[in-house]
Amino acid sequence: GAGVSQSPSNKVTEKGKDVELRCDPISGHTALYWYRQSLGQGLEFLIYFQGNSAPDKSGLPSDRFSAERTGGSVSTLTIQRTQQEDSAVYLCASSSTTSGGTVEQFFGPGTRLTVL
Amino acid sequence: GNSVTQMEGPVTLSEEAFLTINCTYTATGYPSLFWYVQYPGEGLQLLLKATKADDKGSNKGFEATYRKETTSFHLEKGSVQVSDSAVYFCALSALSGGSYIPTFGRGTSLIVHP
């Protein structure tokens, strides 16, 4: 009965370093989303995976951001050459097959990234 | 594009007061509408949803009605408790570029005092 898990829960890095954030979705969920939540802001959509289809990357803010999803399950969000403005909470969510967008998302606890 | 606008917080109330958090949206087509809640130190979780016009979503004493004519989905509760203190996010899900990508509002912080 595990929910969505994310690791690490906190990450402090130096400007210019690369970071990898991990998301384990709920077993059987075909859809997986990454969001960024900055202080005082809403959730900013980053990328969406649905089954074996090509991901929707329309929300990635720059080419420093990339994500992959292996075997239709675990996903990794990679940020290269981190900048201070990348500091935020990165949230992962999963859902069962979207039925016309009516299905709820289940969120992980997030990874708080701090770039010094 | 799609957008969600919700009232800015924080909203500060005394216990047993009436709560309204306004939410309006812009979307093409017929979106589904959601309210998510984020309790301190926890992840977002679904509070309620409505998938078509005039539907009312309800959960834990909270209600919201999908109003297509005013493009609104205001969250209400008749008597709030201290345990309702959290951040509330209004969201919609609509077809965009072939995908159902949810759009979230900025969140409204609710603080309930005893």
PDB file of C-alpha atoms in Angstrom:
ATOM      1  CA  GLY A   1       0.000   0.000   0.000  1.00  0.00           C
ATOM      2  CA  ALA A   2       2.932   2.322  -0.527  1.00  0.00           C
ATOM      3  CA  GLY A   3       2.287   5.721  -1.970  1.00  0.00           C
ATOM      4  CA  VAL A   4       4.521   7.783  -4.200  1.00  0.00           C
ATOM      5  CA  SER A   5       8.009   8.065  -2.765  1.00  0.00           C
ATOM      6  CA  GLN A   6      10.761  10.504  -3.627  1.00  0.00           C
ATOM      7  CA  SER A   7      14.425  10.655  -2.758  1.00  0.00           C
ATOM      8  CA  PRO A   8      16.311  12.395  -1.416  1.00  0.00           C
ATOM      9  CA  SER A   9      13.944  14.411   0.743  1.00  0.00           C
ATOM     10  CA  ASN A  10      16.473  17.253   0.891  1.00  0.00           C
ATOM     11  CA  LYS A  11      19.381  18.068  -1.380  1.00  0.00           C
ATOM     12  CA  VAL A  12      21.881  20.863  -0.953  1.00  0.00           C
ATOM     13  CA  THR A  13      24.281  21.394  -3.818  1.00  0.00           C
ATOM     14  CA  GLU A  14      26.691  23.969  -5.124  1.00  0.00           C
ATOM     15  CA  LYS A  15      26.016  26.075  -8.157  1.00  0.00           C
ATOM     16  CA  GLY A  16      27.205  24.337 -11.293  1.00  0.00           C
ATOM     17  CA  LYS A  17      26.844  20.788  -9.987  1.00  0.00           C
ATOM     18  CA  ASP A  18      24.478  18.211 -11.465  1.00  0.00           C
ATOM     19  CA  VAL A  19      21.709  16.638  -9.370  1.00  0.00           C
ATOM     20  CA  GLU A  20      19.432  13.646  -9.790  1.00  0.00           C
ATOM     21  CA  LEU A  21      16.057  13.369  -8.134  1.00  0.00           C
ATOM     22  CA  ARG A  22      14.209  10.076  -7.954  1.00  0.00           C
ATOM     23  CA  CYS A  23      10.523   9.209  -7.966  1.00  0.00           C
ATOM     24  CA  ASP A  24       8.909   5.826  -7.307  1.00  0.00           C
ATOM     25  CA  PRO A  25       5.269   5.978  -8.409  1.00  0.00           C
ATOM     26  CA  ILE A  26       2.437   3.843  -7.148  1.00  0.00           C
ATOM     27  CA  SER A  27       2.674   0.386  -8.675  1.00  0.00           C
ATOM     28  CA  GLY A  28       0.513   0.069 -11.759  1.00  0.00           C
ATOM     29  CA  HIS A  29       0.143   3.786 -12.355  1.00  0.00           C
ATOM     30  CA  THR A  30       0.831   4.530 -15.982  1.00  0.00           C
ATOM     31  CA  ALA A  31       1.008   8.315 -15.751  1.00  0.00           C
ATOM     32  CA  LEU A  32       3.823  10.157 -13.985  1.00  0.00           C
ATOM     33  CA  TYR A  33       4.296  13.915 -13.618  1.00  0.00           C
ATOM     34  CA  TRP A  34       7.057  16.160 -12.347  1.00  0.00           C
ATOM     35  CA  TYR A  35       6.306  19.622 -10.951  1.00  0.00           C
ATOM     36  CA  ARG A  36       8.317  22.404  -9.381  1.00  0.00           C
ATOM     37  CA  GLN A  37       6.970  24.368  -6.431  1.00  0.00           C
ATOM     38  CA  SER A  38       8.739  27.596  -5.620  1.00  0.00           C
ATOM     39  CA  LEU A  39       8.062  29.663  -2.515  1.00  0.00           C
ATOM     40  CA  GLY A  40       4.763  31.479  -2.880  1.00  0.00           C
ATOM     41  CA  GLN A  41       4.145  30.008  -6.309  1.00  0.00           C
ATOM     42  CA  GLY A  42       1.843  27.334  -7.533  1.00  0.00           C
ATOM     43  CA  LEU A  43       2.893  24.087  -9.062  1.00  0.00           C
ATOM     44  CA  GLU A  44       4.824  24.522 -12.273  1.00  0.00           C
ATOM     45  CA  PHE A  45       4.426  21.562 -14.620  1.00  0.00           C
ATOM     46  CA  LEU A  46       7.725  20.162 -15.900  1.00  0.00           C
ATOM     47  CA  ILE A  47       7.222  16.850 -17.690  1.00  0.00           C
ATOM     48  CA  TYR A  48       4.632  14.093 -18.124  1.00  0.00           C
ATOM     49  CA  PHE A  49       5.047  10.397 -18.916  1.00  0.00           C
ATOM     50  CA  GLN A  50       2.121   8.249 -20.031  1.00  0.00           C
ATOM     51  CA  GLY A  51       2.780   4.568 -20.546  1.00  0.00           C
ATOM     52  CA  ASN A  52       5.185   3.916 -23.376  1.00  0.00           C
ATOM     53  CA  SER A  53       4.359   7.121 -25.229  1.00  0.00           C
ATOM     54  CA  ALA A  54       6.912   9.827 -25.806  1.00  0.00           C
ATOM     55  CA  PRO A  55       6.945  12.162 -22.781  1.00  0.00           C
ATOM     56  CA  ASP A  56       5.417  15.614 -22.875  1.00  0.00           C
ATOM     57  CA  LYS A  57       8.408  17.849 -22.122  1.00  0.00           C
ATOM     58  CA  SER A  58       6.654  21.115 -22.783  1.00  0.00           C
ATOM     59  CA  GLY A  59       7.150  22.379 -19.225  1.00  0.00           C
ATOM     60  CA  LEU A  60      10.904  21.926 -18.917  1.00  0.00           C
ATOM     61  CA  PRO A  61      12.352  25.422 -18.351  1.00  0.00           C
ATOM     62  CA  SER A  62      15.670  24.848 -20.111  1.00  0.00           C
ATOM     63  CA  ASP A  63      17.830  22.167 -21.714  1.00  0.00           C
ATOM     64  CA  ARG A  64      19.586  21.727 -18.370  1.00  0.00           C
ATOM     65  CA  PHE A  65      16.526  19.792 -17.248  1.00  0.00           C
ATOM     66  CA  SER A  66      15.825  16.246 -18.396  1.00  0.00           C
ATOM     67  CA  ALA A  67      13.927  13.242 -17.127  1.00  0.00           C
ATOM     68  CA  GLU A  68      13.608   9.597 -17.909  1.00  0.00           C
ATOM     69  CA  ARG A  69      11.347   6.808 -16.827  1.00  0.00           C
ATOM     70  CA  THR A  70      12.764   3.321 -16.893  1.00  0.00           C
ATOM     71  CA  GLY A  71      10.557   0.299 -17.438  1.00  0.00           C
ATOM     72  CA  GLY A  72       7.444   2.378 -17.077  1.00  0.00           C
ATOM     73  CA  SER A  73       8.060   2.760 -13.354  1.00  0.00           C
ATOM     74  CA  VAL A  74      10.828   4.700 -11.591  1.00  0.00           C
ATOM     75  CA  SER A  75      11.629   8.165 -12.914  1.00  0.00           C
ATOM     76  CA  THR A  76      14.701  10.336 -12.516  1.00  0.00           C
ATOM     77  CA  LEU A  77      14.753  14.096 -12.982  1.00  0.00           C
ATOM     78  CA  THR A  78      18.221  15.427 -13.754  1.00  0.00           C
ATOM     79  CA  ILE A  79      19.268  19.052 -13.494  1.00  0.00           C
ATOM     80  CA  GLN A  80      22.652  19.844 -14.989  1.00  0.00           C
ATOM     81  CA  ARG A  81      24.828  22.794 -14.043  1.00  0.00           C
ATOM     82  CA  THR A  82      22.423  23.868 -11.307  1.00  0.00           C
ATOM     83  CA  GLN A  83      21.675  27.550 -10.789  1.00  0.00           C
ATOM     84  CA  GLN A  84      20.394  29.290  -7.665  1.00  0.00           C
ATOM     85  CA  GLU A  85      17.027  29.867  -9.333  1.00  0.00           C
ATOM     86  CA  ASP A  86      16.609  26.079  -9.505  1.00  0.00           C
ATOM     87  CA  SER A  87      16.104  26.054  -5.724  1.00  0.00           C
ATOM     88  CA  ALA A  88      12.575  24.771  -5.106  1.00  0.00           C
ATOM     89  CA  VAL A  89      10.589  21.741  -4.028  1.00  0.00           C
ATOM     90  CA  TYR A  90      10.335  19.189  -6.814  1.00  0.00           C
ATOM     91  CA  LEU A  91       7.160  17.150  -6.674  1.00  0.00           C
ATOM     92  CA  CYS A  92       6.345  13.902  -8.399  1.00  0.00           C
ATOM     93  CA  ALA A  93       2.820  12.594  -8.915  1.00  0.00           C
ATOM     94  CA  SER A  94       1.347   9.498 -10.495  1.00  0.00           C
ATOM     95  CA  SER A  95      -2.096   8.444 -11.610  1.00  0.00           C
ATOM     96  CA  SER A  96      -3.798   5.511 -13.225  1.00  0.00           C
ATOM     97  CA  THR A  97      -4.639   5.733 -16.921  1.00  0.00           C
ATOM     98  CA  THR A  98      -6.066   9.165 -17.488  1.00  0.00           C
ATOM     99  CA  SER A  99      -9.709   8.893 -18.372  1.00  0.00           C
ATOM    100  CA  GLY A 100     -10.361  12.189 -20.012  1.00  0.00           C
ATOM    101  CA  GLY A 101      -8.365  13.924 -17.321  1.00  0.00           C
ATOM    102  CA  THR A 102     -10.811  13.025 -14.565  1.00  0.00           C
ATOM    103  CA  VAL A 103      -8.468  10.851 -12.552  1.00  0.00           C
ATOM    104  CA  GLU A 104      -6.834  12.253  -9.415  1.00  0.00           C
ATOM    105  CA  GLN A 105      -3.101  12.478  -8.984  1.00  0.00           C
ATOM    106  CA  PHE A 106      -1.217  11.016  -6.027  1.00  0.00           C
ATOM    107  CA  PHE A 107       1.702  13.137  -4.913  1.00  0.00           C
ATOM    108  CA  GLY A 108       4.970  12.276  -3.283  1.00  0.00           C
ATOM    109  CA  PRO A 109       6.366  14.308  -0.368  1.00  0.00           C
ATOM    110  CA  GLY A 110       8.769  16.168  -2.633  1.00  0.00           C
ATOM    111  CA  THR A 111      12.502  16.823  -2.759  1.00  0.00           C
ATOM    112  CA  ARG A 112      13.644  20.191  -1.445  1.00  0.00           C
ATOM    113  CA  LEU A 113      16.566  21.358  -3.578  1.00  0.00           C
ATOM    114  CA  THR A 114      18.799  24.154  -2.375  1.00  0.00           C
ATOM    115  CA  VAL A 115      21.486  25.493  -4.686  1.00  0.00           C
ATOM    116  CA  LEU A 116      24.137  27.522  -2.886  1.00  0.00           C
TER     117      LEU A 116
ATOM    118  CA  GLY B   1      -3.685  28.537 -22.564  1.00  0.00           C
ATOM    119  CA  ASN B   2      -5.300  27.110 -19.463  1.00  0.00           C
ATOM    120  CA  SER B   3      -5.060  28.987 -16.201  1.00  0.00           C
ATOM    121  CA  VAL B   4      -6.361  28.917 -12.637  1.00  0.00           C
ATOM    122  CA  THR B   5      -6.707  31.965 -10.423  1.00  0.00           C
ATOM    123  CA  GLN B   6      -7.382  31.639  -6.731  1.00  0.00           C
ATOM    124  CA  MET B   7      -7.600  34.200  -3.987  1.00  0.00           C
ATOM    125  CA  GLU B   8      -4.384  35.166  -2.290  1.00  0.00           C
ATOM    126  CA  GLY B   9      -3.827  34.236   1.298  1.00  0.00           C
ATOM    127  CA  PRO B  10      -3.297  33.808   3.995  1.00  0.00           C
ATOM    128  CA  VAL B  11      -6.893  33.456   5.032  1.00  0.00           C
ATOM    129  CA  THR B  12      -7.129  33.663   8.815  1.00  0.00           C
ATOM    130  CA  LEU B  13     -10.284  32.503  10.578  1.00  0.00           C
ATOM    131  CA  SER B  14     -11.473  31.567  14.005  1.00  0.00           C
ATOM    132  CA  GLU B  15     -12.662  28.033  14.649  1.00  0.00           C
ATOM    133  CA  GLU B  16     -16.260  27.394  13.495  1.00  0.00           C
ATOM    134  CA  ALA B  17     -16.187  30.301  11.046  1.00  0.00           C
ATOM    135  CA  PHE B  18     -17.467  29.952   7.469  1.00  0.00           C
ATOM    136  CA  LEU B  19     -14.835  29.498   4.784  1.00  0.00           C
ATOM    137  CA  THR B  20     -14.840  30.494   1.138  1.00  0.00           C
ATOM    138  CA  ILE B  21     -11.774  30.269  -1.089  1.00  0.00           C
ATOM    139  CA  ASN B  22     -12.467  31.625  -4.547  1.00  0.00           C
ATOM    140  CA  CYS B  23     -11.216  29.892  -7.674  1.00  0.00           C
ATOM    141  CA  THR B  24     -11.826  30.838 -11.292  1.00  0.00           C
ATOM    142  CA  TYR B  25     -10.406  29.231 -14.384  1.00  0.00           C
ATOM    143  CA  THR B  26      -9.785  29.653 -18.078  1.00  0.00           C
ATOM    144  CA  ALA B  27      -9.729  26.574 -20.258  1.00  0.00           C
ATOM    145  CA  THR B  28     -10.649  25.328 -23.675  1.00  0.00           C
ATOM    146  CA  GLY B  29     -13.121  22.517 -23.862  1.00  0.00           C
ATOM    147  CA  TYR B  30     -14.598  20.924 -20.769  1.00  0.00           C
ATOM    148  CA  PRO B  31     -12.072  20.624 -17.969  1.00  0.00           C
ATOM    149  CA  SER B  32     -12.299  18.565 -14.819  1.00  0.00           C
ATOM    150  CA  LEU B  33     -11.838  20.619 -11.664  1.00  0.00           C
ATOM    151  CA  PHE B  34     -10.072  19.683  -8.444  1.00  0.00           C
ATOM    152  CA  TRP B  35      -9.199  20.974  -5.013  1.00  0.00           C
ATOM    153  CA  TYR B  36      -6.032  19.593  -3.448  1.00  0.00           C
ATOM    154  CA  VAL B  37      -4.893  20.202   0.128  1.00  0.00           C
ATOM    155  CA  GLN B  38      -1.356  20.259   1.499  1.00  0.00           C
ATOM    156  CA  TYR B  39      -1.123  19.889   5.272  1.00  0.00           C
ATOM    157  CA  PRO B  40       2.080  21.104   6.952  1.00  0.00           C
ATOM    158  CA  GLY B  41       4.981  18.816   6.175  1.00  0.00           C
ATOM    159  CA  GLU B  42       2.951  16.585   3.869  1.00  0.00           C
ATOM    160  CA  GLY B  43       2.411  16.123   0.144  1.00  0.00           C
ATOM    161  CA  LEU B  44      -0.608  17.294  -1.785  1.00  0.00           C
ATOM    162  CA  GLN B  45      -3.688  15.132  -1.592  1.00  0.00           C
ATOM    163  CA  LEU B  46      -6.990  15.299  -3.379  1.00  0.00           C
ATOM    164  CA  LEU B  47      -9.749  16.952  -1.372  1.00  0.00           C
ATOM    165  CA  LEU B  48     -12.587  16.861  -3.893  1.00  0.00           C
ATOM    166  CA  LYS B  49     -13.303  17.019  -7.608  1.00  0.00           C
ATOM    167  CA  ALA B  50     -16.040  17.663 -10.169  1.00  0.00           C
ATOM    168  CA  THR B  51     -15.925  16.496 -13.745  1.00  0.00           C
ATOM    169  CA  LYS B  52     -18.839  18.277 -15.414  1.00  0.00           C
ATOM    170  CA  ALA B  53     -20.909  21.418 -15.130  1.00  0.00           C
ATOM    171  CA  ASP B  54     -23.184  21.697 -12.071  1.00  0.00           C
ATOM    172  CA  ASP B  55     -21.470  18.770 -10.344  1.00  0.00           C
ATOM    173  CA  LYS B  56     -20.771  19.299  -6.664  1.00  0.00           C
ATOM    174  CA  GLY B  57     -17.694  17.737  -5.132  1.00  0.00           C
ATOM    175  CA  SER B  58     -17.671  17.198  -1.374  1.00  0.00           C
ATOM    176  CA  ASN B  59     -15.397  15.704   1.254  1.00  0.00           C
ATOM    177  CA  LYS B  60     -14.674  16.279   4.961  1.00  0.00           C
ATOM    178  CA  GLY B  61     -17.330  19.006   5.133  1.00  0.00           C
ATOM    179  CA  PHE B  62     -15.840  20.902   2.191  1.00  0.00           C
ATOM    180  CA  GLU B  63     -17.881  21.532  -0.954  1.00  0.00           C
ATOM    181  CA  ALA B  64     -17.313  23.070  -4.367  1.00  0.00           C
ATOM    182  CA  THR B  65     -19.703  23.380  -7.315  1.00  0.00           C
ATOM    183  CA  TYR B  66     -18.561  23.407 -10.949  1.00  0.00           C
ATOM    184  CA  ARG B  67     -20.075  26.609 -12.386  1.00  0.00           C
ATOM    185  CA  LYS B  68     -19.525  26.726 -16.120  1.00  0.00           C
ATOM    186  CA  GLU B  69     -21.375  30.010 -16.599  1.00  0.00           C
ATOM    187  CA  THR B  70     -19.028  31.834 -14.208  1.00  0.00           C
ATOM    188  CA  THR B  71     -16.007  29.517 -14.807  1.00  0.00           C
ATOM    189  CA  SER B  72     -15.674  29.101 -11.062  1.00  0.00           C
ATOM    190  CA  PHE B  73     -15.107  26.335  -8.527  1.00  0.00           C
ATOM    191  CA  HIS B  74     -15.177  28.060  -5.137  1.00  0.00           C
ATOM    192  CA  LEU B  75     -14.327  25.995  -2.060  1.00  0.00           C
ATOM    193  CA  GLU B  76     -16.622  26.325   0.972  1.00  0.00           C
ATOM    194  CA  LYS B  77     -16.930  24.883   4.452  1.00  0.00           C
ATOM    195  CA  GLY B  78     -19.579  25.837   6.945  1.00  0.00           C
ATOM    196  CA  SER B  79     -17.508  25.470  10.113  1.00  0.00           C
ATOM    197  CA  VAL B  80     -13.727  25.244   9.976  1.00  0.00           C
ATOM    198  CA  GLN B  81     -11.547  23.514  12.534  1.00  0.00           C
ATOM    199  CA  VAL B  82      -7.958  24.128  13.604  1.00  0.00           C
ATOM    200  CA  SER B  83      -7.040  20.892  11.823  1.00  0.00           C
ATOM    201  CA  ASP B  84      -8.132  22.433   8.502  1.00  0.00           C
ATOM    202  CA  SER B  85      -5.102  24.730   8.593  1.00  0.00           C
ATOM    203  CA  ALA B  86      -3.275  23.935   5.355  1.00  0.00           C
ATOM    204  CA  VAL B  87      -2.597  25.222   1.853  1.00  0.00           C
ATOM    205  CA  TYR B  88      -5.412  24.652  -0.641  1.00  0.00           C
ATOM    206  CA  PHE B  89      -4.781  24.375  -4.386  1.00  0.00           C
ATOM    207  CA  CYS B  90      -7.408  24.685  -7.083  1.00  0.00           C
ATOM    208  CA  ALA B  91      -6.579  22.798 -10.275  1.00  0.00           C
ATOM    209  CA  LEU B  92      -8.029  21.880 -13.628  1.00  0.00           C
ATOM    210  CA  SER B  93      -7.295  19.119 -16.086  1.00  0.00           C
ATOM    211  CA  ALA B  94      -7.994  19.783 -19.736  1.00  0.00           C
ATOM    212  CA  LEU B  95      -6.751  18.495 -23.039  1.00  0.00           C
ATOM    213  CA  SER B  96      -3.748  20.496 -24.181  1.00  0.00           C
ATOM    214  CA  GLY B  97      -1.614  19.473 -27.114  1.00  0.00           C
ATOM    215  CA  GLY B  98      -2.890  15.915 -26.941  1.00  0.00           C
ATOM    216  CA  SER B  99      -2.224  15.455 -23.221  1.00  0.00           C
ATOM    217  CA  TYR B 100      -4.220  16.062 -20.062  1.00  0.00           C
ATOM    218  CA  ILE B 101      -1.784  18.255 -18.191  1.00  0.00           C
ATOM    219  CA  PRO B 102      -3.146  19.605 -14.911  1.00  0.00           C
ATOM    220  CA  THR B 103      -2.906  23.331 -14.257  1.00  0.00           C
ATOM    221  CA  PHE B 104      -2.675  24.490 -10.639  1.00  0.00           C
ATOM    222  CA  GLY B 105      -3.396  27.763  -8.930  1.00  0.00           C
ATOM    223  CA  ARG B 106      -0.834  29.370  -6.623  1.00  0.00           C
ATOM    224  CA  GLY B 107      -2.407  27.969  -3.493  1.00  0.00           C
ATOM    225  CA  THR B 108      -4.215  29.681  -0.622  1.00  0.00           C
ATOM    226  CA  SER B 109      -2.942  29.296   2.895  1.00  0.00           C
ATOM    227  CA  LEU B 110      -5.654  28.845   5.543  1.00  0.00           C
ATOM    228  CA  ILE B 111      -4.882  29.478   9.198  1.00  0.00           C
ATOM    229  CA  VAL B 112      -7.563  28.588  11.736  1.00  0.00           C
ATOM    230  CA  HIS B 113      -7.198  29.851  15.298  1.00  0.00           C
ATOM    231  CA  PRO B 114      -8.852  28.164  18.309  1.00  0.00           C
TER     232      PRO B 114
END
